[in-house]
Coordinates of C-alpha atoms in Angstrom, one line a residue:
M29 CA 0.4 0.1 -0.3
S30 CA 1.4 3.8 -1.3
T31 CA -0.3 4.6 1.8
K32 CA -2.5 5.1 5.2
H33 CA -5.9 4.8 5.7
T34 CA -8.7 3.5 7.5
I35 CA -10.1 0.2 6.2
P36 CA -13.6 0.4 5.1
S37 CA -15.8 -1.6 7.5
D38 CA -18.2 -4.2 5.2
E39 CA -21.1 -2.0 6.4
D40 CA -19.5 0.5 4.4
L41 CA -18.4 -1.4 1.8
T42 CA -22.1 -2.4 1.5
A43 CA -23.1 0.6 1.4
F44 CA -20.8 1.9 -0.6
I45 CA -22.1 -1.1 -3.5
D46 CA -25.7 -0.5 -3.0
G47 CA -25.1 3.8 -4.1
E48 CA -25.5 4.4 -0.1
L49 CA -23.0 7.7 0.6
P50 CA -22.3 10.4 -0.2
A51 CA -20.3 11.0 -2.9
E52 CA -17.0 12.5 -0.5
D53 CA -17.8 8.5 0.9
A54 CA -18.4 6.8 -2.2
A55 CA -14.1 9.0 -3.7
R56 CA -12.7 7.8 -0.6
I57 CA -13.4 4.4 -0.5
E58 CA -12.9 3.9 -3.9
A59 CA -9.6 5.5 -4.2
I60 CA -8.7 3.0 -1.3
V61 CA -9.3 0.4 -3.1
K62 CA -7.8 1.8 -6.1
D63 CA -5.1 1.5 -3.6
D64 CA -5.4 -1.2 -1.4
E65 CA -5.3 -4.9 -3.5
R66 CA -6.5 -6.0 0.2
V67 CA -10.2 -4.1 0.3
A68 CA -10.6 -4.3 -3.6
E69 CA -10.8 -8.2 -3.1
R70 CA -13.3 -7.7 -0.6
L71 CA -15.4 -5.1 -2.4
E72 CA -15.9 -8.4 -4.9
F73 CA -15.9 -10.3 -2.9
L74 CA -19.5 -8.7 -1.6
T75 CA -20.6 -7.5 -4.9
R76 CA -20.8 -11.2 -6.1
A77 CA -22.5 -12.9 -2.5
S78 CA -26.0 -12.1 -3.8
L79 CA -27.8 -14.0 -1.4
P80 CA -31.5 -13.9 0.0
F81 CA -30.1 -12.6 3.4
E82 CA -34.1 -11.2 4.3
Q83 CA -35.7 -14.8 2.3
A84 CA -33.5 -16.4 5.4
F85 CA -33.8 -14.5 8.1
A86 CA -37.5 -14.1 7.9
P87 CA -38.1 -16.1 9.7
L88 CA -36.3 -14.4 13.4
L89 CA -37.9 -10.9 12.2
S90 CA -41.5 -12.0 12.3
E91 CA -41.1 -12.5 15.7
A92 CA -38.5 -9.6 17.3
P93 CA -41.3 -7.1 18.6
R94 CA -42.0 -4.9 15.8
Q95 CA -42.6 -1.7 18.1
K96 CA -39.6 -1.6 19.6
L97 CA -37.5 -3.1 16.5
E98 CA -39.0 0.3 14.3
A99 CA -38.1 3.2 17.1
M100 CA -34.9 1.1 17.3
L101 CA -34.5 1.8 13.2
A102 CA -35.9 4.8 13.5
A103 CA -33.3 6.2 15.2
I104 CA -30.2 5.0 13.3
P105 CA -29.8 8.2 11.6
A106 CA -29.6 8.5 8.0
R107 CA -26.3 10.1 6.4
E108 CA -26.4 13.1 4.8
G109 CA -26.2 13.0 1.0
A110 CA -26.7 9.4 0.8
K111 CA -28.6 9.2 -2.9
T112 CA -32.2 8.4 -2.5
G113 CA -34.5 6.2 -4.7
F114 CA -32.9 3.0 -2.1
A115 CA -36.1 1.6 -0.1
P116 CA -34.7 1.1 3.6
A117 CA -36.3 -2.1 3.9
V118 CA -34.3 -3.6 0.6
T119 CA -30.9 -3.0 0.7
R120 CA -28.2 -5.3 2.3
R121 CA -27.1 -2.4 4.7
R122 CA -30.2 -1.3 6.7
F123 CA -31.7 -5.1 7.0
L124 CA -28.2 -5.9 9.0
G125 CA -28.9 -2.7 10.0
A126 CA -32.3 -4.6 10.9
L127 CA -30.6 -7.8 12.2
A128 CA -28.4 -5.7 15.0
A129 CA -31.2 -3.7 16.5
S130 CA -32.3 -7.5 17.1
L131 CA -29.9 -8.5 19.2
V132 CA -30.9 -5.6 21.1
A133 CA -33.9 -6.9 20.4
G134 CA -33.6 -9.4 21.9
I135 CA -33.3 -12.0 19.4
A136 CA -30.6 -15.2 19.7
I137 CA -27.9 -14.4 17.2
D138 CA -24.7 -14.3 18.2
R139 CA -23.0 -11.1 17.4
A140 CA -20.3 -12.6 16.5
A141 CA -21.5 -14.7 13.9
I142 CA -23.3 -11.4 12.0
G143 CA -20.0 -10.3 11.1
I144 CA -18.4 -10.7 8.0
G145 CA -14.9 -13.0 8.5
R146 CA -12.0 -10.8 6.9
R147 CA -9.9 -14.4 5.8
F148 CA -9.4 -15.0 1.9
F149 CA -8.8 -18.1 0.1
P150 CA -7.1 -19.1 -3.0
K151 CA -9.4 -17.3 -5.5
D152 CA -10.7 -19.5 -7.6
E153 CA -14.3 -20.1 -8.6
N154 CA -15.0 -23.1 -6.9
S155 CA -13.3 -21.3 -3.4
E156 CA -15.6 -18.8 -4.1
W157 CA -18.5 -19.3 -3.8
R158 CA -17.6 -22.0 -1.0
A159 CA -16.6 -19.2 1.1
V160 CA -19.5 -17.1 -0.3
V161 CA -22.1 -20.4 1.2
A162 CA -20.3 -20.1 4.6
D163 CA -20.4 -16.3 5.0
Y164 CA -24.7 -17.4 4.6
I165 CA -24.7 -20.1 7.0
S166 CA -23.0 -19.3 9.6
L167 CA -26.0 -17.0 10.1
Y168 CA -28.5 -19.3 11.1
T169 CA -29.0 -20.6 14.4
A170 CA -31.2 -22.9 15.4
E171 CA -34.5 -20.5 15.5
T172 CA -33.1 -19.7 12.1
L173 CA -34.5 -23.4 10.5
A174 CA -37.0 -23.2 13.9
G175 CA -40.4 -25.6 12.6
P176 CA -41.6 -28.2 12.3
V177 CA -40.0 -30.7 9.0
P178 CA -42.1 -30.9 5.8
G179 CA -44.7 -33.6 5.3
R180 CA -42.6 -36.2 1.6
Q181 CA -45.0 -33.9 -0.3
D182 CA -44.1 -30.8 0.9
Q183 CA -39.5 -31.2 0.3
A184 CA -40.7 -32.9 -3.6
A185 CA -42.2 -29.7 -4.6
Q186 CA -38.0 -28.3 -3.2
L187 CA -36.2 -30.0 -4.8
A188 CA -38.4 -29.9 -8.0
S189 CA -37.8 -26.2 -8.2
L190 CA -33.7 -27.1 -7.4
D191 CA -33.8 -29.8 -10.0
E192 CA -35.5 -27.2 -13.1
K193 CA -32.9 -24.6 -12.0
L194 CA -29.6 -27.2 -12.5
D195 CA -30.6 -30.0 -14.4
L196 CA -31.1 -31.9 -10.5
S197 CA -32.7 -35.8 -10.6
L198 CA -33.2 -35.1 -6.3
S199 CA -35.7 -37.1 -4.2
P200 CA -36.1 -36.5 -0.2
E201 CA -34.2 -40.3 0.1
A202 CA -31.6 -38.6 -1.8
V203 CA -31.5 -36.2 0.4
A204 CA -32.1 -37.6 3.5
L205 CA -29.2 -37.3 6.5
P206 CA -29.5 -39.6 9.0
G207 CA -31.1 -38.1 12.3
I208 CA -31.0 -34.6 11.0
D209 CA -34.0 -33.0 10.3
F210 CA -34.8 -31.7 7.0
K211 CA -35.9 -28.6 6.7
R212 CA -36.0 -25.8 3.1
A213 CA -34.8 -26.7 0.3
L214 CA -34.3 -22.8 -1.3
L215 CA -32.8 -21.1 -4.9
L216 CA -30.8 -19.2 -4.3
Q217 CA -28.2 -17.1 -7.1
Y218 CA -24.1 -16.5 -6.6
D219 CA -22.5 -14.4 -9.3
G220 CA -25.2 -15.1 -11.9
K221 CA -26.0 -18.9 -11.1
A222 CA -28.1 -21.4 -9.9
L223 CA -27.2 -22.4 -6.6
A224 CA -29.3 -25.3 -4.8
Q225 CA -28.8 -25.1 -0.9
I226 CA -31.1 -27.8 1.2
A227 CA -31.6 -26.6 5.1
Y228 CA -30.7 -29.2 8.0
L229 CA -31.1 -28.7 11.7
D230 CA -29.1 -31.5 13.6
P231 CA -30.7 -31.9 16.9
E232 CA -26.9 -32.2 18.4
T233 CA -24.5 -29.0 16.8
G234 CA -27.6 -27.0 15.6
P235 CA -28.7 -25.9 11.0
M236 CA -26.3 -28.0 8.3
A237 CA -26.5 -27.3 4.9
L238 CA -25.7 -29.2 0.8
C239 CA -25.3 -26.8 -1.2
I240 CA -24.5 -27.1 -5.1
V241 CA -24.0 -25.5 -8.0
R242 CA -23.0 -25.9 -11.8
S243 CA -19.9 -27.1 -12.4
D244 CA -17.2 -27.7 -15.7
T245 CA -14.2 -27.9 -13.5
G246 CA -14.7 -31.8 -13.6
P247 CA -14.6 -34.5 -11.1
K248 CA -13.4 -34.1 -8.1
A249 CA -12.7 -36.5 -4.8
P250 CA -14.1 -35.4 -1.7
D251 CA -11.9 -32.7 0.6
L252 CA -12.0 -31.2 3.8
E253 CA -11.6 -27.8 5.3
N254 CA -12.5 -25.9 7.9
R255 CA -14.4 -21.8 6.7
K256 CA -15.8 -20.0 10.2
G257 CA -15.8 -22.4 12.2
M258 CA -18.3 -24.9 10.4
N259 CA -16.3 -27.6 8.8
V260 CA -17.3 -27.7 4.7
V261 CA -16.9 -31.9 2.8
Y262 CA -16.6 -30.9 -1.2
W263 CA -16.6 -32.8 -4.1
S264 CA -17.4 -32.6 -7.7
N265 CA -19.0 -34.5 -10.4
A266 CA -18.7 -33.7 -14.5
T267 CA -21.6 -31.2 -14.2
H268 CA -21.5 -29.7 -10.9
A269 CA -20.4 -29.2 -7.4
F270 CA -21.3 -30.1 -3.9
M271 CA -20.4 -28.8 -0.3
L272 CA -21.8 -30.5 3.0
I273 CA -20.6 -27.2 5.9
G274 CA -21.7 -27.9 9.3
H275 CA -20.8 -28.0 13.2
A276 CA -20.8 -30.9 13.9
A277 CA -16.9 -32.9 13.8
A278 CA -15.1 -33.1 11.1
D279 CA -15.5 -37.3 11.3
R280 CA -18.6 -36.8 11.8
M281 CA -19.4 -34.6 8.6
T282 CA -17.2 -36.6 6.4
A283 CA -19.5 -40.6 6.8
I284 CA -22.7 -38.5 6.1
A285 CA -21.0 -36.9 3.0
D286 CA -19.5 -40.5 1.9
A287 CA -23.3 -41.4 2.9
V288 CA -25.4 -39.1 0.9
R289 CA -22.2 -38.3 -2.3
G290 CA -24.0 -41.3 -4.6
R291 CA -27.6 -40.6 -3.9
V292 CA -27.3 -37.5 -4.9
A293 CA -24.6 -38.1 -8.3
V294 CA -26.3 -36.7 -11.7

């Protein structure tokens, strides 16, 4: 780096992405991005991580004391000179503010989990999508996935929406994990690509997810890594890349992945 400067927070970077910053602050961050490779990488990461945080946390926010939450959000001062035309409820910065306010309101979200990690992994396609998913899943708590287990018919309907977009053929039996509750199947998006997420709740260790994207990098044997304090088992075949992520011990995650790997082959 050629000059010293204060590293922008993720909140500032997402506000920059969403066009919420005053011109002076936006120019400052733009200059830092040009000068600091780490900040440029982080900005690129946040720009590409277009995942539906609001959808994932709707159950939690719906349980918050609404009047108290709205009062707290109203007390957050708007930045002078911010661009108009952005509804407060829809920008990522505002939504993260709502999550922070829900902490004060008594919603059980780990403050440390909300912070976006600063650790970067090698810049390749498969590594990047796993990093984005890990950031997303790290926000999940048992309360996020609370509620009854969907019946087989509902599970099949949710999985069918994934099949169409990712050219898969998934059944409730194929994605079942022993002793772990199926909670929901979501169609997300990463870097313009459809991303399938099947979320589970393990009664012993909490949230777990099986995620799938299209990939042309070719077959790869299962491997293990740790992201955001969670264990990740990842592998790929000729057409798709897979990852199983959760808080269970590495040997248990590996065993679960081995069991499901043959059943989700496409």
